[in-house]
Coordinates of C-alpha atoms in Angstrom, one line a residue:
M1 CA 4.4 3.5 66.9
Q2 CA 3.0 0.0 66.9
A3 CA 6.2 -1.3 65.2
T4 CA 8.3 0.5 67.8
L5 CA 6.2 -1.0 70.6
A6 CA 6.6 -4.5 69.0
S7 CA 10.4 -4.0 68.8
A8 CA 10.5 -3.0 72.5
R9 CA 8.6 -6.1 73.5
Q10 CA 10.8 -8.3 71.4
L11 CA 14.0 -6.8 72.8
L12 CA 12.7 -7.3 76.4
N13 CA 11.9 -10.9 75.6
I14 CA 15.5 -11.4 74.3
L15 CA 16.9 -10.0 77.5
D16 CA 14.6 -12.4 79.5
R17 CA 15.6 -15.4 77.3
D18 CA 19.4 -14.7 77.5
L19 CA 19.6 -13.5 81.2
P20 CA 19.9 -17.0 82.8
R21 CA 22.8 -18.0 80.5
L22 CA 24.6 -14.6 81.0
Q23 CA 24.0 -14.7 84.7
R24 CA 25.6 -18.1 84.9
I25 CA 28.6 -16.8 82.9
D26 CA 28.8 -13.9 85.3
A27 CA 28.7 -16.2 88.3
Y28 CA 31.6 -18.2 87.0
V29 CA 33.6 -15.1 86.3
Q30 CA 33.0 -13.9 89.9
G31 CA 33.9 -17.3 91.3
R32 CA 30.4 -18.5 92.2
H33 CA 30.7 -22.0 90.7
D34 CA 28.5 -25.1 90.8
G35 CA 29.7 -27.1 93.8
P36 CA 31.5 -30.4 93.4
Y37 CA 29.7 -33.6 93.9
M38 CA 29.4 -34.8 97.5
P39 CA 27.3 -37.4 99.3
P40 CA 23.8 -36.2 100.4
Q41 CA 24.7 -36.9 104.0
A42 CA 27.8 -34.7 103.9
D43 CA 28.6 -32.9 107.1
D44 CA 29.7 -29.3 107.6
E45 CA 33.4 -30.2 107.2
Y46 CA 32.7 -31.7 103.8
R47 CA 30.8 -28.6 102.8
L48 CA 33.7 -26.3 103.9
L49 CA 36.1 -28.4 101.8
A50 CA 33.8 -28.1 98.8
K51 CA 33.8 -24.3 99.2
R52 CA 37.6 -24.2 99.4
A53 CA 37.9 -26.4 96.4
I54 CA 36.7 -23.6 94.0
S55 CA 39.7 -22.6 91.9
N56 CA 38.5 -19.8 89.7
W57 CA 40.5 -19.8 86.4
M58 CA 37.9 -17.8 84.4
P59 CA 39.4 -14.3 85.2
L60 CA 42.7 -15.5 83.8
L61 CA 41.1 -16.7 80.6
V62 CA 39.4 -13.4 80.1
G63 CA 42.3 -11.2 81.3
T64 CA 45.1 -12.8 79.3
P65 CA 43.8 -11.8 75.8
A66 CA 42.2 -8.6 77.2
Q67 CA 45.6 -7.4 78.4
A68 CA 46.8 -7.5 74.8
L69 CA 43.9 -5.5 73.4
Y70 CA 44.7 -1.8 73.7
V71 CA 43.8 0.7 71.0
D72 CA 46.7 3.1 70.7
S73 CA 45.8 5.3 67.7
F74 CA 43.7 5.7 64.7
R75 CA 44.7 6.0 61.0
R76 CA 42.4 7.7 58.5
G77 CA 41.7 6.2 55.2
S78 CA 42.6 7.8 51.8
T79 CA 39.1 9.2 51.4
A80 CA 39.2 11.3 54.5
T81 CA 40.2 14.9 54.6
T82 CA 43.8 15.4 55.5
Q83 CA 44.3 16.8 59.0
P84 CA 47.1 19.3 59.7
A85 CA 50.0 17.6 61.4
D86 CA 50.1 20.0 64.3
Q87 CA 46.4 19.2 65.2
P88 CA 45.1 16.0 66.7
L89 CA 42.7 13.9 64.7
P90 CA 39.0 14.6 65.6
E91 CA 38.5 10.8 65.9
W92 CA 41.3 10.6 68.5
R93 CA 40.0 13.7 70.3
H94 CA 36.7 12.0 70.7
W95 CA 38.5 8.9 72.0
Q96 CA 40.3 11.0 74.7
N97 CA 37.1 13.0 75.6
S98 CA 35.3 9.7 76.2
R99 CA 38.1 8.5 78.5
L100 CA 38.3 5.3 76.4
D101 CA 42.0 4.8 77.1
A102 CA 40.8 3.2 80.4
R103 CA 37.2 2.3 79.6
Q104 CA 38.0 0.3 76.5
T105 CA 39.2 -2.5 78.9
S106 CA 35.8 -3.0 80.4
I107 CA 34.2 -3.2 76.9
H108 CA 36.8 -5.7 75.7
R109 CA 36.5 -7.8 78.9
G110 CA 32.7 -7.8 78.7
A111 CA 32.8 -9.0 75.1
L112 CA 35.3 -11.7 75.9
A113 CA 33.5 -13.0 78.9
Y114 CA 29.9 -12.9 77.7
G115 CA 30.4 -13.2 73.9
H116 CA 29.3 -9.6 73.2
A117 CA 29.2 -6.1 74.7
F118 CA 27.8 -2.8 73.4
T119 CA 28.7 0.9 73.2
L120 CA 26.5 3.9 72.9
T121 CA 27.7 7.0 71.0
E122 CA 25.7 10.1 71.6
K123 CA 25.7 13.8 72.0
T124 CA 26.0 15.1 75.6
A125 CA 26.5 18.4 77.3
R126 CA 30.2 17.9 77.0
G127 CA 30.2 16.9 73.3
V128 CA 30.0 13.6 71.6
R129 CA 30.8 10.7 74.0
T130 CA 31.0 6.9 73.7
K131 CA 30.3 4.7 76.7
G132 CA 30.0 1.0 77.3
L133 CA 26.7 -0.9 77.9
S134 CA 26.4 -4.1 79.9
P135 CA 25.4 -7.2 77.8
L136 CA 23.1 -8.3 80.7
R137 CA 21.0 -5.1 80.2
T138 CA 21.3 -4.5 76.4
A139 CA 19.9 -6.2 73.3
A140 CA 19.9 -5.3 69.6
L141 CA 18.0 -6.5 66.6
Y142 CA 19.7 -7.0 63.1
E143 CA 18.3 -7.7 59.7
D144 CA 21.2 -10.1 59.3
P145 CA 22.7 -10.7 62.7
A146 CA 25.6 -12.7 61.2
N147 CA 26.8 -10.0 58.8
D148 CA 25.3 -6.6 59.7
D149 CA 27.4 -4.2 61.8
T150 CA 24.5 -1.8 62.3
P151 CA 21.4 -2.8 64.3
Y152 CA 18.1 -1.4 63.2
V153 CA 16.9 -1.1 66.8
A154 CA 18.6 -1.5 70.2
L155 CA 17.5 -1.2 73.9
T156 CA 19.3 -0.9 77.2
V157 CA 17.7 -1.2 80.6
T158 CA 18.5 1.7 82.9
R159 CA 16.4 0.7 85.9
K160 CA 15.1 -2.8 86.6
P161 CA 11.5 -3.1 87.9
A162 CA 11.4 -3.3 91.7
D163 CA 8.6 -3.1 94.2
D164 CA 6.1 -0.6 92.9
L165 CA 8.6 1.1 90.5
P166 CA 8.4 0.1 86.8
G167 CA 11.5 -0.7 84.9
L168 CA 12.9 1.9 82.5
A169 CA 14.9 1.5 79.3
R170 CA 16.3 3.6 76.5
M171 CA 15.7 2.5 72.9
W172 CA 17.1 3.7 69.6
D173 CA 16.3 3.1 66.0
G174 CA 17.8 4.6 62.9
S175 CA 16.8 8.2 63.7
T176 CA 15.0 8.4 67.1
E177 CA 15.5 7.7 70.7
Y178 CA 12.6 6.3 72.8
R179 CA 11.8 5.9 76.5
V180 CA 10.5 2.5 77.5
A181 CA 8.6 1.6 80.7
F182 CA 7.8 -1.9 81.7
V183 CA 6.6 -4.0 84.6
S184 CA 8.5 -7.1 83.8
Y185 CA 10.4 -8.5 80.8
R186 CA 7.6 -11.0 80.1
D187 CA 4.5 -8.8 80.6
A188 CA 4.1 -7.5 77.1
D189 CA 0.8 -5.8 77.8
K190 CA 2.4 -3.4 80.3
V191 CA 5.1 -2.1 78.0
T192 CA 4.8 1.6 77.0
V193 CA 7.0 3.5 74.6
A194 CA 7.4 7.3 74.4
Q195 CA 9.4 9.3 71.9
V196 CA 12.2 11.4 73.3
G197 CA 13.6 12.9 70.1
R198 CA 16.0 12.5 67.3
H199 CA 19.5 11.3 68.3
G200 CA 21.3 13.0 65.4
A201 CA 22.7 10.0 63.5
T202 CA 21.5 8.4 60.4
E203 CA 21.7 4.9 61.9
C204 CA 21.3 3.3 65.3
P205 CA 24.0 4.7 67.6
V206 CA 24.6 1.3 69.4
T207 CA 27.6 -0.8 68.3
R208 CA 28.1 -4.4 69.1
F209 CA 31.5 -5.8 70.1
A210 CA 31.4 -9.6 69.5
A211 CA 34.2 -11.9 70.4
A212 CA 33.0 -14.5 67.8
V213 CA 29.9 -14.6 65.6
D214 CA 28.8 -17.7 63.7
L215 CA 26.6 -17.7 60.6
E216 CA 23.5 -17.9 62.7
G217 CA 24.4 -14.7 64.4
R218 CA 25.1 -16.4 67.8
T219 CA 27.9 -15.0 69.9
V220 CA 30.2 -16.9 72.3
G221 CA 32.9 -15.8 74.6
V222 CA 35.8 -17.5 76.3
V223 CA 34.0 -18.4 79.5
E224 CA 31.0 -20.5 78.6
P225 CA 32.9 -23.3 76.6
M226 CA 35.3 -23.7 79.6
I227 CA 32.7 -24.2 82.3
P228 CA 32.8 -28.1 82.1
L229 CA 36.6 -28.0 82.4
Q230 CA 36.4 -25.6 85.3
N231 CA 33.9 -28.0 87.0
R232 CA 36.3 -30.9 86.4
I233 CA 39.2 -29.0 88.0
N234 CA 37.0 -28.1 91.0
Q235 CA 36.0 -31.7 91.5
S236 CA 39.6 -32.9 91.3
V237 CA 40.7 -30.3 93.8
F238 CA 37.8 -31.3 96.1
D239 CA 38.9 -34.9 95.9
L240 CA 42.4 -33.9 96.7
L241 CA 41.3 -31.9 99.8
V242 CA 39.2 -34.8 101.1
A243 CA 42.1 -37.3 100.7
Q244 CA 44.5 -34.8 102.2
T245 CA 42.2 -34.1 105.2
Y246 CA 41.2 -37.6 106.0
G247 CA 43.8 -40.0 104.6
S248 CA 47.1 -38.2 104.1
F249 CA 48.7 -39.3 107.4
K250 CA 49.6 -42.6 108.9
V251 CA 47.1 -44.3 111.2
R252 CA 48.6 -45.9 114.3
W253 CA 46.7 -48.9 115.8
A254 CA 47.0 -51.2 118.8
T255 CA 45.4 -54.5 119.7
G256 CA 45.1 -56.4 122.9
M257 CA 45.2 -53.3 125.1
A258 CA 42.3 -51.9 127.1
P259 CA 42.1 -48.1 127.2
P260 CA 42.8 -46.4 130.5
L261 CA 39.7 -45.3 132.4
L262 CA 38.7 -42.0 134.0
M263 CA 38.8 -42.4 137.8
E264 CA 36.9 -40.6 140.5
P265 CA 37.6 -40.5 144.3
V266 CA 35.7 -42.5 147.0
H267 CA 35.2 -40.4 150.1
A268 CA 34.9 -41.7 153.7
A269 CA 31.5 -40.1 153.9
E270 CA 29.7 -40.8 150.6
N271 CA 27.7 -37.6 150.6
D272 CA 30.4 -35.4 151.8
P273 CA 33.0 -34.5 149.1
T274 CA 35.1 -32.7 151.7
S275 CA 35.7 -35.9 153.7
E276 CA 38.8 -38.1 153.4
V277 CA 39.5 -39.9 150.1
V278 CA 39.8 -43.6 150.9
D279 CA 39.8 -45.1 147.4
W280 CA 39.4 -44.5 143.6
R281 CA 37.0 -46.1 141.3
P282 CA 36.2 -45.8 137.5
K283 CA 33.9 -43.0 136.6
L284 CA 30.7 -44.1 135.0
G285 CA 28.8 -42.6 132.2
P286 CA 25.0 -42.1 131.8
D287 CA 24.7 -45.6 130.5
G288 CA 26.4 -47.0 133.6
R289 CA 29.6 -48.0 131.7
P290 CA 33.1 -46.8 132.6
I291 CA 34.3 -43.7 130.7
P292 CA 37.7 -44.2 128.8
A293 CA 40.3 -41.5 129.5
P294 CA 41.3 -39.4 126.4
I295 CA 44.7 -40.4 125.0
N296 CA 47.0 -37.6 123.9
I297 CA 48.7 -38.9 120.7
N298 CA 50.9 -36.8 118.6
A299 CA 54.2 -36.9 116.8
K300 CA 56.2 -36.4 120.0
R301 CA 54.6 -39.2 122.0
F302 CA 55.2 -43.0 122.1
L303 CA 52.7 -45.7 122.8
F304 CA 53.8 -48.6 125.2
A305 CA 52.0 -51.4 127.1
E306 CA 53.0 -53.7 129.9
D307 CA 51.2 -56.7 128.4
P308 CA 53.6 -58.6 126.0
E309 CA 50.5 -59.7 123.9
V310 CA 49.7 -56.1 122.9
K311 CA 50.6 -55.4 119.2
F312 CA 51.2 -52.0 117.6
G313 CA 51.2 -51.0 113.9
T314 CA 50.4 -48.3 111.3
L315 CA 48.3 -48.0 108.2
D316 CA 49.9 -46.1 105.3
E317 CA 48.6 -42.8 104.2
T318 CA 46.7 -42.2 100.9
P319 CA 49.1 -41.2 98.1
L320 CA 48.3 -37.7 96.8
A321 CA 50.4 -37.9 93.6
G322 CA 47.5 -39.2 91.5
F323 CA 45.2 -36.4 92.5
I324 CA 47.8 -33.8 91.8
A325 CA 48.5 -35.3 88.4
S326 CA 44.7 -35.3 87.6
I327 CA 44.5 -31.6 88.5
D328 CA 47.6 -30.9 86.3
M329 CA 46.1 -32.8 83.4
S330 CA 42.8 -30.9 83.6
I331 CA 44.6 -27.6 83.7
R332 CA 46.5 -28.6 80.6
H333 CA 43.3 -29.5 78.8
L334 CA 41.9 -26.1 79.8
S335 CA 45.1 -24.5 78.3
A336 CA 44.8 -26.4 75.0
V337 CA 41.0 -25.8 74.5
S338 CA 41.3 -22.1 75.5
Q339 CA 44.5 -21.5 73.5
T340 CA 46.2 -20.1 76.6
P341 CA 49.9 -21.0 77.0
P342 CA 50.4 -23.6 79.7
H343 CA 53.0 -21.5 81.5
H344 CA 50.3 -18.8 82.0
L345 CA 48.2 -21.3 84.0
L346 CA 50.8 -23.5 85.6
G347 CA 53.5 -21.0 86.3
Q348 CA 56.2 -23.4 84.9
I349 CA 58.6 -21.3 82.9
A350 CA 62.0 -22.6 84.0
N351 CA 64.4 -24.1 81.4
L352 CA 62.3 -22.7 78.5
S353 CA 64.3 -21.3 75.6
A354 CA 63.2 -18.2 73.7
E355 CA 62.0 -20.4 70.8
A356 CA 60.0 -22.6 73.1
L357 CA 58.3 -19.6 74.6
L358 CA 57.5 -18.2 71.2
A359 CA 56.0 -21.5 70.1
A360 CA 53.9 -21.6 73.3
E361 CA 52.6 -18.1 72.6
T362 CA 51.7 -18.7 69.0
A363 CA 48.2 -20.0 69.6
L364 CA 47.4 -17.1 71.9
S365 CA 48.8 -14.6 69.4
R366 CA 46.5 -16.0 66.7
K367 CA 43.5 -15.7 69.0
I368 CA 44.3 -12.2 70.0
E369 CA 44.7 -11.2 66.3
E370 CA 41.2 -12.6 65.7
F371 CA 39.8 -10.5 68.5
R372 CA 41.6 -7.4 67.1
R373 CA 39.9 -7.9 63.8
M374 CA 36.4 -8.2 65.3
F375 CA 36.8 -5.4 67.8
G376 CA 38.7 -3.2 65.3
E377 CA 35.7 -3.1 62.9
A378 CA 33.4 -2.2 65.9
W379 CA 35.7 0.7 67.0
E380 CA 35.9 2.0 63.4
R381 CA 32.1 2.2 63.3
V382 CA 32.2 4.1 66.6
F383 CA 34.6 6.6 65.1
R384 CA 32.3 7.1 62.1
L385 CA 29.3 7.6 64.3
A386 CA 31.1 10.1 66.5
A387 CA 32.3 12.0 63.3
E388 CA 28.7 12.1 62.0
L389 CA 27.3 13.4 65.3
D390 CA 30.1 16.0 65.4
G391 CA 29.3 17.2 61.8
N392 CA 32.5 15.8 60.2
T393 CA 31.0 14.4 57.0
S394 CA 34.4 13.3 55.5
S395 CA 35.3 11.1 58.5
A396 CA 31.8 9.8 58.8
Q397 CA 32.1 8.3 55.3
D398 CA 35.6 7.0 55.8
L399 CA 35.3 3.3 55.5
A400 CA 39.1 2.8 55.0
G401 CA 40.1 4.1 58.4
E402 CA 41.6 1.7 60.9
V403 CA 42.5 1.5 64.5
I404 CA 46.1 0.9 65.6
W405 CA 46.6 -1.7 68.3
R406 CA 49.4 -1.5 70.8
D407 CA 52.3 -3.8 70.1
M408 CA 52.4 -6.0 73.2
E409 CA 55.3 -8.2 72.0
L410 CA 58.2 -8.0 74.4
K411 CA 61.2 -6.5 72.6
S412 CA 64.0 -4.3 73.8
L413 CA 64.2 -0.8 72.4
A414 CA 67.5 -1.6 70.9
Q415 CA 66.1 -4.5 68.9
S416 CA 63.2 -2.4 67.7
A417 CA 65.5 0.5 66.7
D418 CA 67.8 -1.8 64.8
G419 CA 64.9 -3.4 62.9
L420 CA 63.2 -0.1 62.1
G421 CA 66.5 1.3 60.9
K422 CA 67.0 -1.6 58.5
L423 CA 63.5 -1.2 57.1
A424 CA 64.1 2.5 56.4
E425 CA 67.6 1.8 54.9
S426 CA 67.0 -1.3 52.9
L427 CA 63.4 -0.9 51.8
G428 CA 63.3 2.9 51.5
I429 CA 60.3 3.1 53.9
P430 CA 59.9 6.8 55.0
K431 CA 61.1 7.2 58.5
R432 CA 58.0 9.1 59.5
G433 CA 55.9 6.1 58.5
L434 CA 57.8 3.9 61.0
W435 CA 57.2 6.2 64.1
S436 CA 54.0 4.4 65.0
R437 CA 55.9 1.1 65.2
V438 CA 58.2 2.3 68.1
P439 CA 57.2 0.1 71.1
G440 CA 55.0 1.9 73.6
V441 CA 54.5 5.1 71.6
T442 CA 51.1 6.7 72.0
R443 CA 49.0 8.9 69.7
T444 CA 49.8 11.9 71.8
E445 CA 53.5 11.3 71.6
L446 CA 53.3 11.0 67.8
D447 CA 51.5 14.3 67.6
E448 CA 54.2 15.9 69.8
W449 CA 57.0 14.4 67.7
E450 CA 55.3 15.8 64.6
R451 CA 55.1 19.3 66.1
L452 CA 58.7 19.2 67.3
R453 CA 59.9 18.0 63.8
E454 CA 58.1 20.9 62.2
E455 CA 59.7 23.3 64.6
D456 CA 63.1 21.9 63.9
D457 CA 62.4 22.1 60.1
A458 CA 61.3 25.7 60.5
E459 CA 64.5 26.6 62.4
L460 CA 66.6 24.8 59.8
Q461 CA 64.9 26.6 57.0
L462 CA 65.4 30.0 58.8
A463 CA 69.1 29.2 59.3
Q464 CA 69.5 28.3 55.6
A465 CA 67.7 31.5 54.5
L466 CA 70.0 33.6 56.7
N467 CA 73.0 31.8 55.3
R468 CA 71.9 32.6 51.8
A469 CA 71.2 36.2 52.6
T470 CA 74.6 36.7 54.3
P471 CA 77.4 37.4 51.8
D472 CA 80.6 35.5 52.0
P473 CA 83.3 37.6 53.7
A474 CA 85.8 36.5 51.0
S475 CA 83.7 38.1 48.3
L476 CA 83.5 41.5 49.9
P477 CA 85.8 44.3 48.5
V478 CA 88.8 45.1 50.6
A479 CA 89.0 48.6 52.0
A480 CA 91.9 50.7 50.7

């Protein structure tokens, strides 16, 4: 138990160490960015412009690859037991029972944003289920964090410490689940561990989904490297708003002309405001000086003066083209570094040929393929864990199984049908093997097609048998 307690303390320390960095990433995803630079004596108007200058590009950087990461099916390896065609695969049945058609998106987005996310596969009252775990609350330990898929211990916080209530966490090793109570992440002396029971698997049931892992075992997502560029864009937008607010209009000036003054009446009886008005005089301010009258100047009014010595003129507005070009350049840098096509960020898609669009999407396609390789291995481990907990030994040992990702390439059904037909005709690929390549087809539809094909084959075989059993009328003897 001492080793288990030490692991719990280490995992809580990891959460405490990584939390500031992950919270900063979370703030940028939610649009709570570091403010642009402004003078220390900035007024409320400046601060309002700084708040409006925040242009949050981070959700787009996360959502663009995430929208191309949808698991559509699962293919067993050659070592797994063959499943009858009219029955769904147990692996896919587990997927549907866990509602992962929708919940996979949260797991993928978490891994892309923070660098890693986790899933937990466990037995519940409704069978074996898999659910996502937040990277801000979950940590795992590996013997070799760069190469191991299976952690030897993992912990997720279910309740943070607050007021007089201690924090609670669940922890798993290779065979057992534990309940962890703690006062704070850093107070190692007040961490307690209690055994809950065996979780039913032969390895830790927590699986890591990492967007990228280096040889030191460090994970990095798509948000953290882009924070400096995001700050640069915010600063450029802030400078544009300041110039637009204070200097984007012409300034009219006049010299040699005294402003009109506010006038007040002079009554016949000085202390009687109801008496007759006998004269007018300039109204004085608290300092004893005459108060200038406000001048209503707008685009509909002209300024004139009776004195020929008065001169009028204008000061040119501040050009905004340079600020706009700076913002455009920063967004293009963001596009290049993040491997996001420029037209996804700038919205400029006019006059682009199909070849140009394909070339622009190439870098994004490569990045998405990299994510599919990383996440695909994690999902395959989830399927093996679920099979083991469900008592399916053959699938639990199937290291050759693979997930099938949805084809998100925009192609018409006619183009796909023509290409698949040529593959079947020229290369001799079985038609049944090409069903999964039909755009938009799901695992449920494939199972339905298989069932309908078997029904059609059965009807065809019955018709052929009846034809063979029915004699040809021409061969029957003719009655005398």
